[in-house]
Short mmCIF file of C-alpha atoms in Angstrom, two decimals:
data_model
loop_
_atom_site.label_atom_id
_atom_site.label_comp_id
_atom_site.label_asym_id
_atom_site.label_seq_id
_atom_site.Cartn_x
_atom_site.Cartn_y
_atom_site.Cartn_z
CA MET D 1 152.35 93.64 87.10
CA SER D 2 155.20 92.60 84.81
CA SER D 3 154.54 94.47 81.57
CA GLY D 4 158.23 95.00 80.90
CA SER D 5 157.74 98.76 81.08
CA PRO D 6 158.04 100.43 84.47
CA LEU D 7 156.62 103.66 83.04
CA LEU D 8 153.51 101.87 81.86
CA ALA D 9 153.11 100.30 85.28
CA ASP D 10 153.44 103.76 86.82
CA LEU D 11 150.75 105.14 84.50
CA ILE D 12 148.36 102.34 85.39
CA GLU D 13 149.00 102.83 89.07
CA ALA D 14 148.47 106.60 88.73
CA LEU D 15 145.13 106.16 86.91
CA ARG D 16 143.81 104.14 89.82
CA CYS D 17 143.45 107.31 91.88
CA LEU D 18 140.26 108.08 89.92
CA PRO D 19 136.99 107.12 91.62
CA GLY D 20 135.62 103.75 90.53
CA VAL D 21 138.81 102.82 88.66
CA GLY D 22 140.42 99.55 89.69
CA GLY D 23 143.40 97.73 88.21
CA LYS D 24 141.58 96.38 85.15
CA SER D 25 139.99 99.67 84.15
CA ALA D 26 143.25 101.52 84.71
CA GLN D 27 145.05 99.08 82.43
CA ARG D 28 142.40 99.48 79.72
CA MET D 29 142.62 103.27 79.94
CA ALA D 30 146.40 103.24 79.72
CA PHE D 31 146.44 100.94 76.66
CA HIS D 32 143.69 102.93 75.01
CA LEU D 33 145.60 106.19 75.41
CA LEU D 34 148.85 104.68 74.20
CA GLU D 35 147.40 102.84 71.23
CA ARG D 36 144.81 105.26 69.91
CA GLU D 37 144.77 108.61 71.65
CA ARG D 38 148.36 109.82 71.98
CA GLU D 39 147.45 113.39 70.99
CA ARG D 40 144.58 113.66 73.37
CA GLY D 41 146.53 111.87 76.05
CA LEU D 42 149.17 114.60 75.83
CA LYS D 43 146.47 117.23 75.96
CA LEU D 44 144.97 115.50 79.01
CA ALA D 45 148.36 115.50 80.71
CA ALA D 46 148.90 119.20 79.97
CA VAL D 47 145.45 120.25 81.16
CA MET D 48 145.74 118.05 84.23
CA GLU D 49 149.04 119.65 85.10
CA GLN D 50 147.63 123.16 84.71
CA ALA D 51 144.44 122.40 86.61
CA MET D 52 146.20 120.71 89.52
CA ARG D 53 148.58 123.63 89.87
CA ARG D 54 146.28 126.58 89.27
CA ILE D 55 142.80 125.72 90.52
CA GLY D 56 142.28 126.76 94.12
CA HIS D 57 139.31 127.99 96.06
CA CYS D 58 137.47 131.27 95.58
CA GLU D 59 138.13 133.59 98.49
CA ARG D 60 134.49 134.44 98.93
CA CYS D 61 132.50 131.29 98.18
CA ARG D 62 135.13 128.51 98.45
CA ASN D 63 134.10 127.05 95.10
CA PHE D 64 136.89 125.87 92.78
CA SER D 65 138.45 128.78 90.92
CA GLU D 66 141.76 129.68 89.34
CA GLU D 67 141.25 133.36 90.15
CA PRO D 68 141.13 134.69 93.72
CA LEU D 69 137.45 135.47 93.05
CA CYS D 70 135.36 133.05 90.96
CA SER D 71 133.29 134.39 88.07
CA LEU D 72 130.01 134.12 90.04
CA CYS D 73 131.38 136.14 92.95
CA ALA D 74 133.02 138.68 90.66
CA SER D 75 129.89 139.18 88.54
CA SER D 76 128.11 142.50 89.04
CA SER D 77 124.77 141.12 87.85
CA ARG D 78 124.27 138.73 90.76
CA ASP D 79 122.03 139.74 93.65
CA ARG D 80 124.26 140.31 96.69
CA GLN D 81 121.45 140.21 99.21
CA VAL D 82 120.77 136.49 98.94
CA LEU D 83 123.33 133.83 99.68
CA CYS D 84 122.73 130.16 98.97
CA VAL D 85 124.77 127.58 100.91
CA VAL D 86 125.41 124.24 99.19
CA GLU D 87 127.46 121.20 100.13
CA SER D 88 129.39 120.78 96.88
CA PRO D 89 130.15 122.36 93.49
CA THR D 90 127.87 119.76 91.84
CA ASP D 91 124.97 121.00 93.98
CA LEU D 92 125.77 124.54 92.88
CA ALA D 93 125.71 123.46 89.24
CA ALA D 94 122.36 121.69 89.75
CA ILE D 95 120.78 124.81 91.25
CA GLU D 96 122.25 127.04 88.54
CA GLN D 97 120.80 124.82 85.81
CA ALA D 98 117.39 124.23 87.35
CA THR D 99 116.24 127.34 89.14
CA GLY D 100 117.15 130.69 87.61
CA TYR D 101 118.54 131.77 90.99
CA ARG D 102 120.42 135.05 90.61
CA GLY D 103 122.04 135.42 94.03
CA GLN D 104 125.42 134.30 95.26
CA TYR D 105 126.68 131.04 96.71
CA PHE D 106 128.78 129.62 99.48
CA VAL D 107 130.19 126.12 98.98
CA LEU D 108 130.91 124.14 102.16
CA MET D 109 132.83 121.36 100.37
CA GLY D 110 131.17 118.84 102.69
CA ARG D 111 128.73 118.75 105.58
CA LEU D 112 129.09 118.53 109.35
CA SER D 113 130.13 114.95 109.84
CA PRO D 114 132.23 114.14 112.89
CA LEU D 115 132.90 110.60 111.64
CA ASP D 116 134.36 111.93 108.38
CA GLY D 117 136.47 114.40 110.30
CA LEU D 118 134.45 117.38 109.08
CA GLY D 119 133.72 120.03 111.68
CA PRO D 120 132.93 123.75 111.51
CA GLU D 121 136.53 124.70 110.71
CA GLU D 122 136.84 122.33 107.74
CA LEU D 123 133.65 123.80 106.25
CA GLY D 124 134.89 127.39 106.47
CA LEU D 125 132.05 128.44 108.73
CA ALA D 126 134.08 131.21 110.33
CA GLN D 127 134.45 132.71 106.86
CA LEU D 128 130.69 132.37 106.31
CA ALA D 129 129.93 134.00 109.68
CA GLN D 130 132.15 136.90 108.71
CA ARG D 131 130.30 137.32 105.41
CA LEU D 132 126.96 137.25 107.18
CA GLY D 133 128.23 139.91 109.56
CA GLU D 134 129.08 142.30 106.72
CA GLY D 135 125.45 143.39 106.68
CA GLU D 136 124.83 143.13 102.94
CA ILE D 137 123.05 139.76 103.01
CA GLU D 138 119.37 139.60 103.92
CA GLU D 139 118.50 135.97 103.27
CA LEU D 140 120.56 132.81 103.71
CA ILE D 141 119.13 129.99 101.59
CA ILE D 142 120.26 126.73 103.16
CA ALA D 143 120.45 124.11 100.42
CA THR D 144 122.29 121.29 102.19
CA ASN D 145 121.05 117.79 101.36
CA PRO D 146 118.05 116.35 103.22
CA THR D 147 120.18 113.77 105.02
CA VAL D 148 120.74 113.52 108.76
CA GLU D 149 124.10 115.25 108.41
CA GLY D 150 122.74 117.82 105.98
CA GLU D 151 119.93 118.66 108.42
CA ALA D 152 122.35 119.00 111.32
CA THR D 153 124.43 121.33 109.15
CA ALA D 154 121.31 123.32 108.24
CA HIS D 155 120.44 123.76 111.89
CA TYR D 156 123.92 125.01 112.60
CA LEU D 157 123.85 127.41 109.64
CA ALA D 158 120.48 128.76 110.73
CA GLN D 159 121.98 129.62 114.11
CA LEU D 160 124.87 131.38 112.39
CA ALA D 161 122.45 133.36 110.24
CA ARG D 162 120.31 134.44 113.16
CA ALA D 163 123.40 135.51 115.09
CA GLY D 164 124.32 137.73 112.11
CA GLY D 165 120.80 139.16 111.83
CA VAL D 166 120.12 137.31 108.54
CA ARG D 167 116.87 135.50 107.70
CA PRO D 168 117.57 131.75 107.19
CA THR D 169 115.40 129.76 104.77
CA ARG D 170 115.52 126.06 103.89
CA LEU D 171 114.67 124.25 100.64
CA ALA D 172 111.29 122.51 100.90
CA HIS D 173 111.23 118.74 100.88
CA GLY D 174 108.43 116.58 99.66
CA VAL D 175 107.03 114.17 97.13
CA PRO D 176 108.96 114.27 93.83
CA LEU D 177 107.11 115.54 90.77
CA GLY D 178 105.49 112.70 88.87
CA GLY D 179 105.79 110.50 91.95
CA GLU D 180 103.09 108.32 93.41
CA LEU D 181 102.38 108.48 97.12
CA GLU D 182 102.19 104.70 97.31
CA TYR D 183 105.85 104.41 96.37
CA VAL D 184 107.26 107.31 98.34
CA ASP D 185 109.25 106.19 101.38
CA ARG D 186 107.78 106.78 104.81
CA SER D 187 109.98 109.54 106.05
CA THR D 188 109.72 111.61 102.87
CA LEU D 189 105.95 111.28 102.97
CA ALA D 190 105.90 112.20 106.67
CA HIS D 191 107.99 115.29 105.88
CA ALA D 192 105.78 116.27 102.95
CA PHE D 193 102.68 115.79 105.06
CA GLY D 194 104.07 117.84 107.93
CA GLY D 195 105.15 120.63 105.57
CA ARG D 196 101.86 120.91 103.67
CA GLN D 197 100.94 124.36 102.39
CA LEU D 198 97.80 126.42 102.15
CA LEU D 199 96.28 126.52 98.66
CA ASP D 200 94.96 129.88 97.67
CA MET P 1 127.41 83.60 107.77
CA ARG P 2 123.84 84.54 107.10
CA ILE P 3 122.31 86.96 109.60
CA GLU P 4 118.57 87.34 109.36
CA GLN P 5 116.05 89.77 110.81
CA GLN P 6 118.66 91.68 112.76
CA PRO P 7 117.50 94.89 114.51
CA ALA P 8 119.93 97.65 113.57
CA TYR P 9 120.63 101.35 113.19
CA VAL P 10 122.85 102.95 110.59
CA LEU P 11 125.52 105.03 112.32
CA HIS P 12 127.31 106.37 109.29
CA ALA P 13 127.24 106.00 105.53
CA ARG P 14 129.82 106.84 102.94
CA ALA P 15 129.99 106.46 99.21
CA TYR P 16 131.63 103.26 98.05
CA ARG P 17 132.44 102.42 94.42
CA GLU P 18 130.16 103.98 91.79
CA THR P 19 126.72 103.39 93.26
CA SER P 20 127.21 101.58 96.57
CA LEU P 21 127.36 102.69 100.17
CA LEU P 22 129.62 101.51 102.95
CA LEU P 23 127.57 101.63 106.14
CA GLU P 24 128.61 101.42 109.75
CA CYS P 25 125.68 99.74 111.49
CA LEU P 26 124.94 99.00 115.13
CA THR P 27 123.16 95.65 115.28
CA ARG P 28 121.61 94.17 118.36
CA GLU P 29 123.29 90.77 118.42
CA HIS P 30 126.43 91.26 116.37
CA GLY P 31 127.55 94.67 117.55
CA ARG P 32 128.94 97.18 115.10
CA LEU P 33 129.25 95.90 111.56
CA GLY P 34 130.67 97.33 108.36
CA VAL P 35 127.98 96.70 105.75
CA VAL P 36 128.16 97.14 101.99
CA ALA P 37 124.84 98.21 100.48
CA ARG P 38 125.28 97.49 96.78
CA GLY P 39 123.86 99.79 94.18
CA VAL P 40 121.69 101.86 96.54
CA ARG P 41 122.90 105.14 95.12
CA GLY P 42 121.91 104.11 91.60
CA GLU P 43 118.72 105.38 90.02
CA ARG P 44 117.12 102.01 89.58
CA SER P 45 117.88 100.75 93.04
CA ARG P 46 115.20 98.71 94.74
CA LEU P 47 116.38 100.00 98.09
CA ARG P 48 115.83 103.63 98.85
CA ARG P 49 118.71 105.70 100.06
CA ALA P 50 116.36 107.35 102.56
CA GLN P 51 115.83 104.06 104.36
CA LEU P 52 119.51 103.89 105.17
CA GLU P 53 119.73 107.19 106.99
CA PRO P 54 120.82 107.19 110.65
CA PHE P 55 118.35 107.16 113.57
CA GLN P 56 115.89 104.90 111.77
CA PRO P 57 114.99 101.57 113.39
CA LEU P 58 115.70 98.89 110.80
CA VAL P 59 115.64 95.13 110.49
CA LEU P 60 118.44 93.88 108.25
CA ASP P 61 119.26 90.66 106.45
CA LEU P 62 123.00 90.35 106.00
CA LEU P 63 125.60 88.06 104.58
CA LEU P 64 128.73 88.27 106.71
CA ARG P 65 131.98 87.27 105.04
CA GLY P 66 135.19 88.18 106.77
CA GLU P 67 135.43 91.82 107.74
CA LEU P 68 132.42 93.19 105.88
CA ALA P 69 128.79 92.16 105.57
CA THR P 70 126.62 92.58 102.48
CA LEU P 71 123.13 93.91 102.82
CA THR P 72 120.55 91.58 101.30
CA ALA P 73 117.32 93.07 102.64
CA VAL P 74 116.26 96.01 104.74
CA GLU P 75 112.97 96.69 106.38
CA VAL P 76 111.99 99.92 108.10
CA VAL P 77 110.20 98.94 111.30
CA ASP P 78 109.22 102.34 112.57
CA THR P 79 109.34 105.99 111.57
CA PRO P 80 112.77 107.47 112.30
CA ALA P 81 113.44 109.38 115.50
CA ARG P 82 112.96 113.01 114.46
CA LEU P 83 116.02 114.67 115.89
CA SER P 84 115.74 118.30 114.99
CA GLY P 85 117.99 121.15 115.96
CA ASP P 86 120.61 120.50 118.63
CA ALA P 87 119.20 116.99 119.14
CA GLY P 88 120.44 116.20 115.62
CA LEU P 89 123.95 117.32 116.56
CA ALA P 90 123.68 115.24 119.74
CA GLY P 91 122.68 112.28 117.57
CA LEU P 92 125.83 112.68 115.48
CA TYR P 93 127.77 112.70 118.74
CA LEU P 94 126.18 109.39 119.81
CA ASN P 95 127.17 107.85 116.51
CA GLU P 96 130.74 109.04 116.71
CA LEU P 97 130.99 107.78 120.28
CA VAL P 98 129.74 104.31 119.34
CA VAL P 99 132.02 104.03 116.30
CA ARG P 100 135.09 105.22 118.17
CA LEU P 101 134.58 103.18 121.34
CA THR P 102 133.36 99.83 120.01
CA GLY P 103 135.12 97.33 117.78
CA ARG P 104 133.50 95.72 114.76
CA GLN P 105 131.73 92.43 115.42
CA ASP P 106 131.82 92.83 119.18
CA PRO P 107 128.27 92.09 120.33
CA HIS P 108 126.81 94.42 122.99
CA PRO P 109 123.02 93.95 123.16
CA LEU P 110 122.78 96.29 126.16
CA LEU P 111 124.47 99.02 124.17
CA PHE P 112 121.94 98.60 121.38
CA ASP P 113 119.06 98.98 123.83
CA ALA P 114 120.67 102.03 125.46
CA TYR P 115 121.18 103.59 122.02
CA ALA P 116 117.54 103.08 121.06
CA ARG P 117 116.40 104.49 124.40
CA THR P 118 118.61 107.56 124.00
CA LEU P 119 117.28 108.30 120.51
CA ALA P 120 113.75 108.18 121.90
CA ARG P 121 114.73 110.57 124.69
CA LEU P 122 116.37 113.01 122.30
CA ALA P 123 113.38 112.87 119.96
CA ALA P 124 111.02 113.51 122.89
CA GLY P 125 112.92 116.70 123.71
CA GLU P 126 114.37 115.54 127.05
CA SER P 127 117.45 117.33 128.40
CA LEU P 128 120.26 116.83 125.89
CA ALA P 129 123.04 116.93 128.45
CA TRP P 130 121.38 114.45 130.78
CA SER P 131 120.41 112.06 127.97
CA LEU P 132 124.01 112.05 126.74
CA ARG P 133 125.45 111.44 130.23
CA ARG P 134 123.09 108.51 130.77
CA PHE P 135 124.07 107.08 127.40
CA GLU P 136 127.79 107.47 128.07
CA ARG P 137 127.35 105.69 131.41
CA ASP P 138 125.42 102.83 129.78
CA LEU P 139 127.85 102.61 126.86
CA LEU P 140 130.86 102.28 129.18
CA GLU P 141 128.98 99.69 131.23
CA ALA P 142 128.03 97.69 128.13
CA ILE P 143 131.55 97.55 126.73
CA GLY P 144 133.06 96.52 130.05
CA TYR P 145 134.44 99.83 131.31
CA GLY P 146 131.61 100.52 133.75
CA LEU P 147 132.01 103.49 136.10
CA GLN P 148 132.42 102.95 139.84
CA LEU P 149 129.94 105.37 141.32
CA GLN P 150 129.11 103.88 144.71
CA HIS P 151 132.39 103.59 146.58
CA ASP P 152 135.50 105.63 147.15
CA ALA P 153 138.24 103.86 145.19
CA ASP P 154 140.85 104.65 147.88
CA THR P 155 139.02 103.69 151.03
CA GLY P 156 136.13 101.52 149.82
CA GLU P 157 133.72 103.67 151.81
CA ALA P 158 130.38 104.71 150.38
CA ILE P 159 130.36 107.95 148.39
CA GLU P 160 129.21 110.82 150.57
CA PRO P 161 126.86 113.28 148.87
CA ALA P 162 128.41 116.36 150.46
CA ALA P 163 132.07 115.42 149.89
CA CYS P 164 134.19 116.28 146.84
CA TYR P 165 135.69 113.66 144.54
CA ARG P 166 137.87 113.41 141.52
CA TYR P 167 137.11 110.59 139.09
CA VAL P 168 140.08 108.81 137.56
CA ALA P 169 139.42 106.49 134.60
CA GLU P 170 139.90 102.78 135.38
CA GLN P 171 140.31 103.53 139.09
CA GLY P 172 137.25 105.37 140.27
CA ALA P 173 136.25 108.25 142.50
CA MET P 174 138.72 109.52 145.08
CA ARG P 175 138.23 112.13 147.77
CA CYS P 176 139.81 115.49 147.04
CA ALA P 177 139.69 118.99 148.42
CA ALA P 178 136.80 121.16 147.34
CA GLY P 179 137.80 123.49 144.50
CA SER P 180 140.58 121.27 143.16
CA PRO P 181 140.53 120.90 139.37
CA ARG P 182 137.90 118.49 137.97
CA ALA P 183 136.37 118.00 141.40
CA LEU P 184 132.76 116.89 141.56
CA ARG P 185 130.29 116.55 144.36
CA GLY P 186 129.49 113.11 145.72
CA SER P 187 125.83 113.88 145.10
CA ASP P 188 126.51 114.16 141.36
CA LEU P 189 128.17 110.75 141.22
CA LEU P 190 125.22 109.29 143.10
CA ALA P 191 122.76 111.05 140.81
CA LEU P 192 124.37 109.36 137.81
CA GLU P 193 124.37 106.02 139.63
CA GLN P 194 120.72 106.34 140.62
CA ASP P 195 119.62 107.79 137.29
CA GLU P 196 118.25 111.00 138.76
CA MET P 197 118.96 114.20 136.91
CA PRO P 198 121.28 116.53 138.88
CA ASP P 199 121.17 120.34 138.76
CA SER P 200 122.97 122.30 136.03
CA VAL P 201 126.22 122.55 138.03
CA GLY P 202 126.15 118.78 138.47
CA LEU P 203 125.51 118.25 134.75
CA LYS P 204 128.51 120.34 133.85
CA GLU P 205 130.74 118.54 136.36
CA LEU P 206 129.58 115.17 135.07
CA ARG P 207 130.23 116.27 131.49
CA ASP P 208 133.82 117.20 132.30
CA MET P 209 134.30 113.94 134.15
CA MET P 210 132.88 111.89 131.27
CA ARG P 211 135.05 113.64 128.73
CA GLU P 212 138.11 112.75 130.72
CA VAL P 213 137.04 109.12 131.01
CA ILE P 214 136.16 108.91 127.30
CA ARG P 215 139.41 110.59 126.33
CA PHE P 216 141.22 107.92 128.34
CA HIS P 217 139.42 105.08 126.55
CA LEU P 218 140.07 106.70 123.17
CA GLY P 219 143.75 106.62 124.01
CA GLY P 220 143.98 110.37 124.44
CA GLY P 221 142.08 111.45 121.32
CA GLU P 222 139.28 113.95 120.97
CA LEU P 223 135.84 113.47 119.49
CA ARG P 224 135.07 115.78 116.57
CA ALA P 225 131.48 116.07 117.73
CA TRP P 226 132.63 117.80 120.91
CA ARG P 227 133.68 120.82 118.90
CA VAL P 228 130.47 120.75 116.89
CA LEU P 229 128.36 120.60 120.05
CA ALA P 230 130.42 123.24 121.82
CA MET P 231 130.05 125.71 118.98
CA ALA P 232 126.34 124.99 118.60
CA VAL P 233 125.75 125.69 122.28
CA SER P 234 127.94 128.79 122.40
CA ARG P 235 126.09 130.29 119.41
CA ARG P 236 122.80 130.07 121.18
CA PRO P 237 121.53 133.53 122.07
#
């Protein structure tokens, strides 16, 4: 693009690294920051710089953290006998907000997916196996997504748990609340039907 | 080009743009296709994400333009193959194998049929190792790299069940001394040819042979799923 300003072109190009941002959006963002939001643009740049340099992974749960131990792992009020495994930090946030779970987490940062180049090593499973072997954990809650890859990962994790003498449990799947059976897809309904529970 | 009512399986899906998916599909008549499923990750999508999971027999309507096709309609024709436990890991292996060894838009109807058959075998709880070997054999056959399992590649004589062979990719089986590295029994080669399950020693020999052949056709690479499968099996008590 010939805007007459190489720096502006660089900014637009740099903004395109964000998900869902193409050339047009990047241009709009750049002009918006330059015309109206200089202050906040500077703040954004400063925070971005800090975050990119300082945020790493927690040593225990692999979640993003700027300390060696994240606040959840460092907290003394969390139950250390249950460990919940999730695929991503957004899944962790969803469980935190919805469930009142008081145990600890382990974040895989992905799922077993050979075609995406994600195997046991990339997911830190050796680290998880070591934690399970420490003897403190009694239950491993496997909260990977109910996709084919998430299920394969769950199976693998369950084997790890059993090898470490830990009880593996899996989130239930079924019909969503407020849903109508007529509109639920076949496989979800088949799952819900197969996993029906005794009413008492 | 409009493609209608095409039997297909999804091999792999990844997020694309804000709410779309980029699928790798195996279709019966058009081979492997990259397919964009627009808006399926959005909340108001007409299509359900669950329908586009792997191992589910689908019929797709597609619009093929250049490299990628766009999904216009999808119909689930049957309940998905329930691959639980190690069968699920084996299923991921099948998918990686197909994606890595076939090119896009290269039609292989026989491969599609072999894939469907293998999913059914895995779902029915048949031997994982044997189902995978049969699939690898059929895959290589379908894409034009069929194995030579009847004759000695050096002499042209029939394979002898009691003799030892070493299988070299693109050449075939050659007699070797018993106990040499990667040697297999003639009876194992014939078992694969005649589609009769060999004993566990034979299965292991055939696995090693297949890996070497596949590695050759990958140009020396490794499949990620091998490590996943190896660790899953070694963890078993």
